C-alpha atoms as one frame of an Amber mdcrd trajectory, in Angstrom:
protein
   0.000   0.000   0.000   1.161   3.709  -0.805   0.351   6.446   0.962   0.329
  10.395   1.231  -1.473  12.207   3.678  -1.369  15.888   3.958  -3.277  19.022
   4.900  -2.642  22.190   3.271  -1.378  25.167   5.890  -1.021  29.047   4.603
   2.272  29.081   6.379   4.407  30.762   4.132   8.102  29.435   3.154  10.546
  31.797   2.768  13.087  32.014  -0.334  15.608  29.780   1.840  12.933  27.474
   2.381  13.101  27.816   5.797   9.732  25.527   6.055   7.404  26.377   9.464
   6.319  23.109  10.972   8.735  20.843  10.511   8.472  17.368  11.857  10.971
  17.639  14.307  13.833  20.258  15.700  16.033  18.202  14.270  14.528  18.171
  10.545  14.068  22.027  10.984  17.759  22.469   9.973  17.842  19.884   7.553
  16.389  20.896   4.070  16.613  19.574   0.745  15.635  21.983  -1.710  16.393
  22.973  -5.215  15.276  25.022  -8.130  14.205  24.941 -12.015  16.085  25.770
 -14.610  14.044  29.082 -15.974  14.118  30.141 -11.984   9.888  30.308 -11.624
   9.915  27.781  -8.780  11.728  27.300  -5.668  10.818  23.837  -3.329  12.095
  21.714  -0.666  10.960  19.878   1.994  12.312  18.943   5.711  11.746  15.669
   7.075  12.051  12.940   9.578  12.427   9.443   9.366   9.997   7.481  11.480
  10.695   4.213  10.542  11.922   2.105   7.286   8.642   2.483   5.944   7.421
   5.880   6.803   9.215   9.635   6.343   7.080  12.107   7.952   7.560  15.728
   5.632   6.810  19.272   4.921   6.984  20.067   1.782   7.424  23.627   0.775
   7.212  25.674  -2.786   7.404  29.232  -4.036   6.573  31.092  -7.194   8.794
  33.465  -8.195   7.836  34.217 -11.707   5.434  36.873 -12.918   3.399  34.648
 -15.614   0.733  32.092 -15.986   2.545  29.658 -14.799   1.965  28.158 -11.386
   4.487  25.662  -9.050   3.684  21.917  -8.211   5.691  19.816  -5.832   5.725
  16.525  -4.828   7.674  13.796  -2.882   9.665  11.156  -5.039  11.129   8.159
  -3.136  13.432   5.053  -3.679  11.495   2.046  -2.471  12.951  -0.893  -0.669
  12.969  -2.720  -4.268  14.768  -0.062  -5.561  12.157   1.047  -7.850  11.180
   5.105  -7.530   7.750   6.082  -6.716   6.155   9.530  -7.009   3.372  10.744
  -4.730   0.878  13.275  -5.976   1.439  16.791  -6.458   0.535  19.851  -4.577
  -0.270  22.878  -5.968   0.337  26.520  -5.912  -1.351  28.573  -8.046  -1.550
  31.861  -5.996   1.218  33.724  -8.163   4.425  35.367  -8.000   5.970  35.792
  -4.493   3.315  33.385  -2.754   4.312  30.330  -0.857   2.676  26.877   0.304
   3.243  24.487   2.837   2.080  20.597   2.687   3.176  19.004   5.977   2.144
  15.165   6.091   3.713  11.606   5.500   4.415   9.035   3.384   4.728   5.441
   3.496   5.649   2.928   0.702   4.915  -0.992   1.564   8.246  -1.853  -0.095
   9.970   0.703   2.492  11.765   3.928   1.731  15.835   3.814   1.026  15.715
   7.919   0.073  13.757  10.407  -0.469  13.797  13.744  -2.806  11.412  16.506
  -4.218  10.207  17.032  -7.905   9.571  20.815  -8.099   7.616  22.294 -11.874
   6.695  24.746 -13.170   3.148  24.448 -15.335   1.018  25.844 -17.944  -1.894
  24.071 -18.603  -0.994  20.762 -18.614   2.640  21.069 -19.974   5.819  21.024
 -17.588   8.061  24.492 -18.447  11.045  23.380 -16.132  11.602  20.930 -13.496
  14.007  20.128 -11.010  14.902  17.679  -8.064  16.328  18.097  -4.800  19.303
  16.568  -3.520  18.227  13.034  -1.377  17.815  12.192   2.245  18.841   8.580
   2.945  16.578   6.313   5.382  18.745   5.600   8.723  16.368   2.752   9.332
  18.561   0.743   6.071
């Protein structure tokens, strides 16, 4: 069984991705982040590691482009199995400058060796630019 549960918070996340609400004092400082190639999105996420299955996360993105584009993140993992595995996306479509939060969890059956973000950039339908954070390995491996 996958899963991804999350509620969506206003908190805002600043351009160092600083993300409110992290899981733990210890995942505050730690943040994987990165951003696309044309510059119009900015995401990371902070996280802890709850067990070899389950990485509780806050995942944070920004748009910083004036256009009519808007910014998507989501978590990406390595399972157990070694096969990757994307969870859904969060939106922001609020514009240029704004900021969302999506603090929840997510488990893979197959366990999780690492985890990463997938941050985009959209119009429509169609991907402008993409990019992927750096990974966070499982200590429960």
């Amino acid at each position: 069984m996958r899963r991804y549960t999350g509620v969506l918070v206003g908190a805002a996340v600043t351009a160092a991705l600083t993300l409110a609400g992290a899981p733990s004092a210890t995942a505050a400082s730690q943040v994987k982040s990165c951003t696309t190639s044309d510059g119009g999105a900015v995401g990371g996420m902070t996280w802890n590691w709850k067990s070899k299955k389950r990485i509780d996360v806050v995942l944070g993105v920004t748009d910083k482009a004036s256009d009519s584009a808007y910014v998507r993140i989501r978590l990406d993992v390595t399972t157990g199995k070694g096969k990757r595995y994307s969870f859904p996306w969060h939106n922001n479509k609020e514009g240029k400058g704004k900021s969302k939060s999506f603090p929840g969890s997510g488990t893979h059956d197959d366990g999780i060796v690492s985890a990463r973000v997938q941050v985009e950039d959209v119009r429509g339908s169609s991907p402008l630019a993409t990019c992927y954070s750096g990974k966070t390995y499982n200590p429960f491996y």
